[in-house]
Amino acid sequence: MSAFLETMIARAKADKQTIVLPEGNDERTLAAAEQILADDLADLIILGSPDQIAGAGYRLDGARIIDPLTSELRAPFAEELARLRAAKGMTVDEAMALMDNELYFGMMMVKMGEAGGLVSGACHSTGDVLRPALQILKTAPGASMVSSFFIMNVPDCDLGHAGTFLFSDCGLEVQPDADRLAQIALNAEKAWVSLIDDADPVIAMLSHSSYGSAKNDDADKVVRATAKVKELAPDLAVDGELQLDAAIVPEIGAAKAPASPVAGRANVLVFPDIDAGNIGYKLVQRLAKAEALGPILQGIAAPVNDLSRGCTAEDIVGVVAITAVQAQNK
């Protein structure tokens, strides 16, 4: 376990939050829930059939197990959802039908204060998780969009923050323009500050080019995004466009971008598009044996986090710890 994750777990235990797990039909989720409860990491609400969950054989004493199909919360949740979506023409009957969906029911638990955050995605797509989150919880104040990040903890690495990096966006924005890329960087800065309290964010806007070494539209997009971030947040340590090696390796940064306040010491890496971000995190995870925690969603008004459908029970425990810390900050 990385030092970062140990810190997240310690912080989660110090101020326990209630997290809802909608995927009570998933074995990995139940195995993670057993570990979370044994470690006293968070209070849990697990959605699903109580009989099926009990029959899976996990020790879940202390968890609140709710079947969305029979819960007495269905009617008040449906009434509130219909009110929230009235401008879109939603009726109470339509909202009641959505309460059959564990993700909509779980988001309403967060909206109504029954839980501080939600973790899902082990057996749902990112779109399945994001759709009810945006409809019910909406974006956070000041955030114009939702993006995602991974916390990458690279073993035996002295780059970044002792081997810890934030990668964004690796899971949502397919081909952001310069303005949206700038917002991803601003979201990433807020995410770093909320989770890491012993190092300031140092943000590299990544490209295949460093300081004009290549001239094309893709590199220019990163240049314009960097200028936008500096305009909106002039006190941030942010720079670009930078190649990956120039961003994180001190001697290469000094050679390629000697005047940069970021080159060689970046810990927040903003990728130009989802191809670069997704490939980059998976390369580091598989080849460097890095711990990859995420995708964590940023820009939603309450802590809601997605999981890779290839996640392990241990991954779920880590994301629940992060979600709990985010809930503390809310």
Coordinates of C-alpha atoms in Angstrom, one line a residue:
M1 CA 0.0 0.0 0.0
S2 CA 1.3 3.4 -0.9
A3 CA 2.0 6.2 1.6
F4 CA -0.7 8.2 -0.1
L5 CA -3.3 5.6 0.4
E6 CA -2.3 5.0 4.0
T7 CA -2.8 8.8 4.5
M8 CA -6.2 8.7 2.9
I9 CA -7.3 5.7 5.1
A10 CA -6.1 7.4 8.2
R11 CA -7.9 10.7 7.4
A12 CA -11.1 8.7 6.5
K13 CA -11.0 6.9 9.9
A14 CA -10.4 10.2 11.8
D15 CA -13.8 11.6 10.7
K16 CA -16.0 8.8 9.4
Q17 CA -18.4 9.5 6.6
T18 CA -21.3 7.6 5.2
I19 CA -20.7 6.3 1.6
V20 CA -23.3 4.6 -0.5
L21 CA -22.3 1.6 -2.7
P22 CA -25.0 1.0 -5.3
E23 CA -23.6 -2.2 -6.7
G24 CA -24.6 -4.7 -4.0
N25 CA -24.8 -7.4 -6.6
D26 CA -21.1 -7.2 -7.3
E27 CA -18.8 -9.6 -5.5
R28 CA -15.8 -7.2 -5.5
T29 CA -18.0 -4.5 -4.0
L30 CA -19.1 -6.8 -1.2
A31 CA -15.5 -8.0 -0.5
A32 CA -14.4 -4.3 -0.4
A33 CA -17.4 -3.5 2.0
E34 CA -16.3 -6.3 4.3
Q35 CA -12.8 -4.8 4.5
I36 CA -14.0 -1.2 4.9
L37 CA -16.2 -2.2 7.8
A38 CA -13.5 -4.4 9.4
D39 CA -11.1 -1.4 9.3
D40 CA -13.8 1.0 10.5
L41 CA -13.0 3.2 7.5
A42 CA -16.5 4.4 6.7
D43 CA -20.1 3.8 7.4
L44 CA -21.7 2.1 4.5
I45 CA -25.0 1.9 2.7
I46 CA -25.2 -1.0 0.3
L47 CA -28.0 -1.1 -2.3
G48 CA -29.5 -4.4 -3.4
S49 CA -31.5 -7.4 -2.3
P50 CA -30.9 -8.1 1.4
D51 CA -31.4 -11.8 0.8
Q52 CA -28.9 -12.0 -2.1
I53 CA -26.3 -9.8 -0.2
A54 CA -26.6 -12.0 2.9
G55 CA -26.3 -15.1 0.7
A56 CA -23.0 -14.0 -0.7
G57 CA -21.4 -14.8 2.7
Y58 CA -19.5 -11.6 3.5
R59 CA -19.4 -10.1 7.0
L60 CA -21.3 -6.9 6.6
D61 CA -22.3 -6.2 10.2
G62 CA -23.0 -2.5 10.7
A63 CA -23.8 -1.8 7.0
R64 CA -27.2 -0.4 6.2
I65 CA -28.6 -2.6 3.4
I66 CA -31.4 -1.1 1.4
D67 CA -33.4 -2.6 -1.5
P68 CA -34.4 0.3 -3.8
L69 CA -37.3 -1.7 -5.1
T70 CA -39.0 -1.9 -1.7
S71 CA -37.6 1.0 0.4
E72 CA -39.9 3.5 2.1
L73 CA -37.6 6.2 0.7
R74 CA -38.8 5.7 -2.8
A75 CA -41.8 8.0 -2.6
P76 CA -40.0 11.0 -1.0
F77 CA -37.0 10.6 -3.3
A78 CA -39.3 10.5 -6.3
E79 CA -41.1 13.6 -5.3
E80 CA -37.9 15.5 -4.8
L81 CA -36.4 14.2 -8.1
A82 CA -39.6 15.3 -9.9
R83 CA -39.2 18.7 -8.3
L84 CA -35.5 18.9 -9.3
R85 CA -36.3 17.9 -12.9
A86 CA -39.6 19.8 -13.3
A87 CA -38.1 22.2 -15.8
K88 CA -37.3 19.1 -18.0
G89 CA -40.9 18.0 -17.7
M90 CA -40.4 15.0 -15.3
T91 CA -43.5 13.7 -13.5
V92 CA -43.6 12.0 -10.1
D93 CA -44.5 8.8 -11.9
E94 CA -41.4 9.0 -14.1
A95 CA -39.3 9.8 -11.1
M96 CA -40.7 6.8 -9.3
A97 CA -39.8 4.5 -12.1
L98 CA -36.2 5.8 -11.9
M99 CA -36.1 4.8 -8.3
D100 CA -35.8 1.2 -9.6
N101 CA -32.4 2.2 -10.8
E102 CA -29.8 1.8 -8.0
L103 CA -27.7 4.6 -9.3
Y104 CA -30.5 7.1 -9.3
F105 CA -31.6 5.9 -5.9
G106 CA -28.0 6.2 -4.6
M107 CA -27.6 9.7 -6.0
M108 CA -30.8 10.7 -4.2
M109 CA -29.4 9.4 -1.0
V110 CA -26.5 11.8 -1.4
K111 CA -28.7 14.6 -2.5
M112 CA -31.0 14.1 0.6
G113 CA -28.2 13.9 3.1
E114 CA -28.5 10.2 3.8
A115 CA -24.9 9.7 2.6
G116 CA -21.8 12.0 2.1
G117 CA -20.7 10.4 -1.2
L118 CA -21.1 7.5 -3.6
V119 CA -18.8 5.0 -5.3
S120 CA -19.9 3.0 -8.3
G121 CA -18.7 1.7 -11.7
A122 CA -17.5 -1.8 -11.0
C123 CA -20.3 -3.0 -13.2
H124 CA -21.6 0.2 -14.7
S125 CA -20.1 2.5 -17.4
T126 CA -18.9 6.0 -16.7
G127 CA -21.9 7.3 -18.5
D128 CA -24.3 5.4 -16.3
V129 CA -22.6 6.9 -13.2
L130 CA -22.3 10.4 -14.6
R131 CA -25.8 10.8 -16.0
P132 CA -27.7 10.7 -12.7
A133 CA -24.9 12.6 -10.9
L134 CA -25.3 15.6 -13.2
Q135 CA -29.1 15.4 -13.3
I136 CA -29.4 15.2 -9.5
L137 CA -26.3 16.7 -7.9
K138 CA -25.2 19.0 -10.7
T139 CA -21.9 20.7 -11.0
A140 CA -20.0 22.3 -8.1
P141 CA -20.1 26.1 -7.7
G142 CA -17.6 27.6 -10.0
A143 CA -17.1 24.5 -12.1
S144 CA -18.2 24.7 -15.7
M145 CA -17.7 21.0 -16.5
V146 CA -17.0 17.6 -15.0
S147 CA -13.7 15.9 -15.6
S148 CA -11.8 13.0 -14.0
F149 CA -8.4 12.2 -12.6
F150 CA -6.3 9.3 -11.4
I151 CA -4.0 9.4 -8.4
M152 CA -0.9 7.4 -9.6
N153 CA 1.5 6.2 -6.9
V154 CA 4.7 4.9 -8.5
P155 CA 6.9 2.7 -6.3
D156 CA 10.5 3.5 -5.8
C157 CA 10.2 6.8 -7.6
D158 CA 11.6 10.2 -6.5
L159 CA 9.8 12.2 -9.2
G160 CA 6.6 14.1 -8.7
H161 CA 5.6 14.2 -5.0
A162 CA 7.7 11.2 -3.9
G163 CA 6.2 9.2 -6.7
T164 CA 2.7 10.5 -6.4
F165 CA 1.1 12.2 -9.4
L166 CA -2.4 13.4 -10.4
F167 CA -3.2 12.5 -14.0
S168 CA -6.1 14.3 -15.7
D169 CA -8.3 13.8 -17.8
C170 CA -8.0 10.1 -18.4
G171 CA -11.6 9.1 -18.5
L172 CA -14.2 11.7 -19.6
E173 CA -13.2 14.5 -22.0
V174 CA -12.4 13.0 -25.3
Q175 CA -11.0 15.9 -27.2
P176 CA -11.2 19.1 -25.1
D177 CA -10.7 22.5 -26.8
A178 CA -8.3 25.0 -25.2
D179 CA -11.0 26.4 -22.8
R180 CA -12.1 23.0 -21.6
L181 CA -8.5 21.9 -21.2
A182 CA -7.9 24.9 -19.0
Q183 CA -10.9 24.0 -16.9
I184 CA -9.6 20.5 -16.5
A185 CA -6.3 22.0 -15.1
L186 CA -8.2 24.2 -12.7
N187 CA -10.3 21.2 -11.6
A188 CA -7.2 19.1 -11.1
E189 CA -5.6 21.8 -8.9
K190 CA -8.6 21.8 -6.6
A191 CA -8.5 18.0 -6.5
W192 CA -4.9 18.0 -5.5
V193 CA -5.3 20.6 -2.8
S194 CA -8.3 18.6 -1.4
L195 CA -6.3 15.4 -1.0
I196 CA -2.6 16.3 -0.6
D197 CA -1.8 18.6 2.3
D198 CA 2.0 18.4 2.3
A199 CA 2.8 19.6 -1.2
D200 CA 1.5 22.3 -3.5
P201 CA 0.3 21.4 -7.0
V202 CA 2.8 21.9 -9.8
I203 CA 0.9 21.6 -13.0
A204 CA 2.3 20.6 -16.4
M205 CA 0.2 21.0 -19.5
L206 CA 1.5 18.1 -21.6
S207 CA 2.1 17.9 -25.3
H208 CA 4.4 16.2 -27.8
S209 CA 6.2 19.6 -27.9
S210 CA 8.2 21.7 -25.4
Y211 CA 8.2 25.5 -25.7
G212 CA 7.5 25.5 -29.4
S213 CA 9.7 22.6 -30.4
A214 CA 6.9 21.5 -32.7
K215 CA 4.5 23.9 -34.5
N216 CA 1.0 22.5 -35.2
D217 CA -2.6 22.9 -34.0
D218 CA -2.4 20.2 -31.3
A219 CA 0.6 21.9 -29.6
D220 CA -1.0 25.3 -30.1
K221 CA -4.1 24.1 -28.3
V222 CA -2.0 23.4 -25.2
V223 CA -0.3 26.7 -25.4
R224 CA -3.6 28.5 -25.5
A225 CA -5.0 26.4 -22.6
T226 CA -1.9 27.2 -20.5
A227 CA -2.4 30.9 -21.1
K228 CA -6.1 30.6 -20.1
V229 CA -5.2 28.9 -16.8
K230 CA -2.6 31.6 -16.0
E231 CA -5.2 34.3 -16.8
L232 CA -7.8 32.7 -14.5
A233 CA -5.4 31.7 -11.7
P234 CA -2.2 33.8 -11.9
D235 CA -0.8 32.4 -8.7
L236 CA -0.8 28.8 -9.8
A237 CA 2.5 27.0 -10.7
V238 CA 1.5 25.9 -14.2
D239 CA 3.3 25.8 -17.5
G240 CA 3.2 24.4 -20.9
E241 CA 3.4 23.2 -23.5
L242 CA 5.8 20.6 -22.1
Q243 CA 6.8 17.1 -23.0
L244 CA 6.4 14.5 -20.3
D245 CA 10.2 14.1 -19.7
A246 CA 10.6 17.8 -19.5
A247 CA 7.8 18.1 -17.1
I248 CA 9.0 15.6 -14.5
V249 CA 12.7 15.0 -14.9
P250 CA 14.8 17.8 -13.5
E251 CA 17.8 17.6 -15.8
I252 CA 15.6 17.3 -18.9
G253 CA 13.4 20.1 -17.8
A254 CA 16.5 22.3 -17.3
A255 CA 17.7 21.5 -20.8
K256 CA 14.4 21.8 -22.7
A257 CA 12.6 24.6 -20.7
P258 CA 15.2 26.3 -18.5
A259 CA 13.0 29.3 -17.8
S260 CA 10.0 27.2 -16.8
P261 CA 8.7 27.4 -13.2
V262 CA 7.3 23.9 -13.6
A263 CA 9.7 21.9 -15.8
G264 CA 11.3 19.0 -14.0
R265 CA 9.1 19.1 -10.9
A266 CA 5.5 18.6 -12.0
N267 CA 3.2 16.5 -9.9
V268 CA -0.1 17.3 -11.7
L269 CA -0.1 16.2 -15.4
V270 CA -2.8 17.5 -17.6
F271 CA -3.1 15.5 -20.9
P272 CA -4.2 17.1 -24.1
D273 CA -6.9 14.5 -24.8
I274 CA -8.4 11.2 -23.6
D275 CA -6.2 9.1 -25.8
A276 CA -3.0 10.4 -24.3
G277 CA -4.4 10.3 -20.7
N278 CA -5.9 6.9 -20.9
I279 CA -2.9 5.3 -22.5
G280 CA -0.5 7.2 -20.2
Y281 CA -2.1 6.0 -17.0
K282 CA -2.4 2.4 -18.1
L283 CA 1.3 2.4 -19.2
V284 CA 2.4 3.6 -15.8
Q285 CA 0.1 1.3 -14.0
R286 CA 1.2 -1.8 -15.9
L287 CA 4.8 -1.2 -16.7
A288 CA 5.8 0.7 -13.5
K289 CA 3.5 -1.4 -11.3
A290 CA 1.9 1.9 -10.1
E291 CA -1.1 2.0 -7.9
A292 CA -3.9 3.7 -10.0
L293 CA -6.8 5.1 -8.0
G294 CA -9.7 6.3 -10.0
P295 CA -11.2 7.6 -12.2
I296 CA -12.1 10.1 -9.6
L297 CA -14.7 12.7 -10.8
Q298 CA -14.0 16.4 -10.3
G299 CA -16.5 19.2 -10.7
I300 CA -19.6 17.5 -9.3
A301 CA -21.3 19.2 -6.3
A302 CA -20.9 16.2 -4.1
P303 CA -18.3 13.4 -4.0
V304 CA -19.3 10.8 -6.6
N305 CA -16.6 8.6 -7.9
D306 CA -16.4 6.1 -10.8
L307 CA -14.5 2.8 -10.9
S308 CA -12.9 1.0 -13.7
R309 CA -14.9 -2.1 -14.6
G310 CA -11.6 -4.0 -14.2
C311 CA -11.2 -2.8 -10.6
T312 CA -10.3 -5.1 -7.7
A313 CA -11.8 -5.1 -4.2
E314 CA -8.6 -3.3 -3.1
D315 CA -9.2 -0.6 -5.7
I316 CA -12.7 0.0 -4.3
V317 CA -11.4 0.3 -0.8
G318 CA -9.0 3.0 -2.0
V319 CA -11.6 5.0 -3.9
V320 CA -14.0 4.8 -0.9
A321 CA -11.2 6.2 1.3
I322 CA -10.7 9.1 -1.2
T323 CA -14.4 9.7 -1.4
A324 CA -14.7 9.9 2.4
V325 CA -11.9 12.5 2.5
Q326 CA -13.7 14.5 -0.2
A327 CA -16.9 14.3 1.9
Q328 CA -15.1 15.6 4.9
N329 CA -13.9 18.6 2.8
K330 CA -17.5 19.3 1.7

